[in-house]
mmCIF file of C-alpha atoms in Angstrom:
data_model
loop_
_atom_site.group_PDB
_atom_site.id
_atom_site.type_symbol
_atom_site.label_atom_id
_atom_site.label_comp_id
_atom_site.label_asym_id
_atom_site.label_seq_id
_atom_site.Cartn_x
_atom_site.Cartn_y
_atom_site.Cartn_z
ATOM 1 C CA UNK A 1 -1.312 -16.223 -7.762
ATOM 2 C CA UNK A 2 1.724 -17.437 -5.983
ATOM 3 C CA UNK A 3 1.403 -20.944 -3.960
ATOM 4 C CA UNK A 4 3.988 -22.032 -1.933
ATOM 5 C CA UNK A 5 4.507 -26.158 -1.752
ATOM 6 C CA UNK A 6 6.615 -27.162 1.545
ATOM 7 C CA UNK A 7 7.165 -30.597 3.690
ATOM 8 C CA UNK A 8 5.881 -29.312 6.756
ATOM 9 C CA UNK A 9 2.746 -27.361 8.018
ATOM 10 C CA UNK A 10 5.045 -25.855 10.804
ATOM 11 C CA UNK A 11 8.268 -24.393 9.493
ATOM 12 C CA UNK A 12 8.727 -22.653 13.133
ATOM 13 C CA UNK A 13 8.769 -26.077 14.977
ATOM 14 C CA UNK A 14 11.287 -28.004 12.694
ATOM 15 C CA UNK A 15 13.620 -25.393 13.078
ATOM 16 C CA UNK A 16 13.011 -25.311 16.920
ATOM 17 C CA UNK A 17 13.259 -29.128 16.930
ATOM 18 C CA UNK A 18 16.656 -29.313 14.717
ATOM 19 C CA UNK A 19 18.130 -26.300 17.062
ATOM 20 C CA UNK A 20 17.859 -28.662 19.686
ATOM 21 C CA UNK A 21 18.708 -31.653 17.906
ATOM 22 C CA UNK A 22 21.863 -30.005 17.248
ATOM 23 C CA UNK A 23 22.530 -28.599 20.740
ATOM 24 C CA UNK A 24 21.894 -32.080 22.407
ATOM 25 C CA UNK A 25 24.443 -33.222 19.579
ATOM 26 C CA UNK A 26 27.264 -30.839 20.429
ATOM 27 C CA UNK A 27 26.813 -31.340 24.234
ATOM 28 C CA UNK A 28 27.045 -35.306 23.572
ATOM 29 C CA UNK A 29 30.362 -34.528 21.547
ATOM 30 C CA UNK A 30 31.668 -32.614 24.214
ATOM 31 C CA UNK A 31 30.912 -35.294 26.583
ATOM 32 C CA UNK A 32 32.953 -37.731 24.463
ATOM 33 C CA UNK A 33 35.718 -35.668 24.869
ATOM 34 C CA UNK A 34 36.165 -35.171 27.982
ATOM 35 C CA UNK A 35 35.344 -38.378 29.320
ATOM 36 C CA UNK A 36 37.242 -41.314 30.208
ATOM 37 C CA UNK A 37 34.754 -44.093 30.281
ATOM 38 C CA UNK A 38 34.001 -47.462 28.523
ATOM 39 C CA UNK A 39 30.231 -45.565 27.378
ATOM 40 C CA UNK A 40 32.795 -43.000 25.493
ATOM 41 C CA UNK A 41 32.096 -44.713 22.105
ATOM 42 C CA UNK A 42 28.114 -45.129 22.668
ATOM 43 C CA UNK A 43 28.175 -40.830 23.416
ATOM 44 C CA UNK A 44 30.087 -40.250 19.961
ATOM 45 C CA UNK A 45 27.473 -42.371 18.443
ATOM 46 C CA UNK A 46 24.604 -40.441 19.970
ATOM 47 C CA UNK A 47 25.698 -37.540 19.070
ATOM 48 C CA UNK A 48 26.536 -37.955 15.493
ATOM 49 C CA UNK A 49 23.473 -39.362 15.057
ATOM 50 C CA UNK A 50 21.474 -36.465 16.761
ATOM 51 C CA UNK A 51 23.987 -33.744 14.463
ATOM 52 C CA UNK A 52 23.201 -35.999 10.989
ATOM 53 C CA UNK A 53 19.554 -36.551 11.625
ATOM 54 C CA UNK A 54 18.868 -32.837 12.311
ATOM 55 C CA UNK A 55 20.321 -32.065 8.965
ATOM 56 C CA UNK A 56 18.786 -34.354 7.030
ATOM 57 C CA UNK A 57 15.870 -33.863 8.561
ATOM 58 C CA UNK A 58 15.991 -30.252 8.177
ATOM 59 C CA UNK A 59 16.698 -30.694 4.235
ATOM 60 C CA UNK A 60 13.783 -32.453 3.842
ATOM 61 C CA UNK A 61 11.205 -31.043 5.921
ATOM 62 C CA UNK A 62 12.178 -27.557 5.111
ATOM 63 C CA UNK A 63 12.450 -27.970 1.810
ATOM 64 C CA UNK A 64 9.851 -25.424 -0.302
ATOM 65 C CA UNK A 65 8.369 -25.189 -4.038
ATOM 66 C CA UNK A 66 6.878 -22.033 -5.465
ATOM 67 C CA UNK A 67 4.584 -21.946 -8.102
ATOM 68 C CA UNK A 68 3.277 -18.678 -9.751
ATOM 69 C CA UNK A 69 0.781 -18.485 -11.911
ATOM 70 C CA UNK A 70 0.914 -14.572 -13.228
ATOM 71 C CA UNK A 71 5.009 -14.995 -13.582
ATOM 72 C CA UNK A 72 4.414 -18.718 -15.272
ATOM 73 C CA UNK A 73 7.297 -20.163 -13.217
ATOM 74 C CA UNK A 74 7.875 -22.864 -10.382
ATOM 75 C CA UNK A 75 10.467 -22.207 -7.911
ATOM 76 C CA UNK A 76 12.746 -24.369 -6.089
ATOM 77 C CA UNK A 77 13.993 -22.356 -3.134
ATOM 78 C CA UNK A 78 17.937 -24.159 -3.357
ATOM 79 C CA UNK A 79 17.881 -23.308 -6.883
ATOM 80 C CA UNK A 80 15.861 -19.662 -7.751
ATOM 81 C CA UNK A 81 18.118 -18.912 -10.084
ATOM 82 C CA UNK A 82 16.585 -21.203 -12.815
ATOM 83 C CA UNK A 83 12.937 -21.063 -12.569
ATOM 84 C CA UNK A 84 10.897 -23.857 -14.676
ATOM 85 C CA UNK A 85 8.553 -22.067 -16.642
ATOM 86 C CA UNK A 86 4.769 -23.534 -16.842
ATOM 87 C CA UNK A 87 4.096 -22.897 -20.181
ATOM 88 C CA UNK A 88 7.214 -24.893 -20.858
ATOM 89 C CA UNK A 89 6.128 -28.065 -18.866
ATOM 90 C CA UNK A 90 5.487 -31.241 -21.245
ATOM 91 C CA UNK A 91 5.380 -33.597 -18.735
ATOM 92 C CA UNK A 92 4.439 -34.454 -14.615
ATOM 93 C CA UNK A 93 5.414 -37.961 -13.920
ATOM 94 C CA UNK A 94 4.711 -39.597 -10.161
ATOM 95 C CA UNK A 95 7.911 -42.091 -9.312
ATOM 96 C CA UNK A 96 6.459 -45.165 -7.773
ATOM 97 C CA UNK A 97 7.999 -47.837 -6.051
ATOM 98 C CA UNK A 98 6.630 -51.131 -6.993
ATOM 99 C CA UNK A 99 4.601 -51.931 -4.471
ATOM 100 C CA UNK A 100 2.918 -48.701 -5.788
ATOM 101 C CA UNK A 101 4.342 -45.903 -2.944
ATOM 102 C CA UNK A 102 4.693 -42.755 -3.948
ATOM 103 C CA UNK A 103 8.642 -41.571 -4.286
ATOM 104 C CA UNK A 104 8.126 -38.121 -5.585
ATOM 105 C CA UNK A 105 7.192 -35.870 -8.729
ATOM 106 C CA UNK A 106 9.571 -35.625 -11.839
ATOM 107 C CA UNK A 107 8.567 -32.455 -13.520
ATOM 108 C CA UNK A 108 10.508 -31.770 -17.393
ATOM 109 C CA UNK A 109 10.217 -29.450 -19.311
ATOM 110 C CA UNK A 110 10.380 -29.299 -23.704
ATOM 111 C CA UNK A 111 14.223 -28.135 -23.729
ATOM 112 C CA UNK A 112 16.670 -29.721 -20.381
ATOM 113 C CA UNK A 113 15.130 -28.016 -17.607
ATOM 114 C CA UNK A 114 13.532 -30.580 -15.465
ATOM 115 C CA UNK A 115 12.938 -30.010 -11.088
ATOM 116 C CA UNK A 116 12.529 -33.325 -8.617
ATOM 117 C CA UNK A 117 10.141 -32.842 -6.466
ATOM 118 C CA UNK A 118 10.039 -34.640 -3.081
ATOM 119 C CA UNK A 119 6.724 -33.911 -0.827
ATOM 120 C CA UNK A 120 4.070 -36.364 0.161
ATOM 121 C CA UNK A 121 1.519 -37.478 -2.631
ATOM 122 C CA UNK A 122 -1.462 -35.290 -1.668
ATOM 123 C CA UNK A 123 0.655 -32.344 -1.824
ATOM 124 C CA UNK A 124 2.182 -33.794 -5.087
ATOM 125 C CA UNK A 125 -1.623 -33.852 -6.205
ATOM 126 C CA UNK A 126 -2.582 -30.887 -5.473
ATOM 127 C CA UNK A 127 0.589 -28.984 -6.992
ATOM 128 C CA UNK A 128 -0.583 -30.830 -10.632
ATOM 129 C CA UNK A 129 -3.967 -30.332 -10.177
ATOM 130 C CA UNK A 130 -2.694 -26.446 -10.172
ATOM 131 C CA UNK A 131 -0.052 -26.758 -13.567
ATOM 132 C CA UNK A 132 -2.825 -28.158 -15.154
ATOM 133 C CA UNK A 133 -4.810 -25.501 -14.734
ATOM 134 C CA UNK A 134 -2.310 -23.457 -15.634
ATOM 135 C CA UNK A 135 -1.112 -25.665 -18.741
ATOM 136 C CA UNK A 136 -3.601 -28.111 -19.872
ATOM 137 C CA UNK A 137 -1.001 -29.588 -22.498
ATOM 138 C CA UNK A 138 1.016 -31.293 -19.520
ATOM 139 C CA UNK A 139 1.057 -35.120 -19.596
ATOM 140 C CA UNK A 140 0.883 -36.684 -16.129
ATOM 141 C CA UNK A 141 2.653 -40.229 -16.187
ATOM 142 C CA UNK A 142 2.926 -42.942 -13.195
ATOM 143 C CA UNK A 143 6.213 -44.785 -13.462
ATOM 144 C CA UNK A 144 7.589 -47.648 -11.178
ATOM 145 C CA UNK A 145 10.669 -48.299 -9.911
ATOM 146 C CA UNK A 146 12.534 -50.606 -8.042
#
């Protein structure tokens, strides 16, 4: 049973929402250019901001996990070439901050492997509820950090 883990509930609308982040960005740029005001250095800010938000923005919302259950393996769409395998899995540790936040889920492995997982905590929660169905033997840990 495949079940894919992503940042957003609407892939169609980030994208939609970046596309014009990054239009508004590039017409602000060409604005700068080609005017000849004292506002010139308020547009370049603008639309730097509007081109670096829509890409971080876009990393992180459309960001996806993969886990199947019949090929044992978890699969981080930027990297597919090195699946985690489940079976493999010795530990699921939740990064904290110390007020008690949730950062995101450190997932390792018995050998090097080991995937960082950054999604909101109930999505976190569900995607260990499912590896330890799948592999009992995992051992979830809460750590806090600065």
């Amino acid at each position: 049973m495949k079940t894919v883990y992503s940042n957003t509930t609407h892939p169609g609308l980030v994208k939609w929402s970046i596309g014009i982040a990054i239009a508004l960005g590039i017409l602000l740029y060409i604005l700068y250019i080609n005017l000849d005001d004292k506002y010139k250095f308020i547009l370049y800010i603008a639309a730097f901001s509007f081109l670096y938000g829509a890409m971080f923005i876009g990393f992180y919302k459309l960001k996806t996990y993969e886990v199947d259950e019949e090929e044992d393996t978890i699969i981080d769409y930027n990297n597919k070439k090195y699946p985690l395998r489940i079976s493999n899995l010795t530990t699921a540790t939740y990064k904290e901050s110390k007020k008690g936040r949730f950062r995101s889920l450190f997932l390792h492995d018995a050998g090097v492997g080991f995937m960082e997982i950054r999604m909101s905590k109930e999505k976190a929660d569900k995607m260990v509820a499912q590896l330890l169905k799948a592999n009992p033997a995992i051992e979830v840990k809460h750590v806090n950090y600065l």
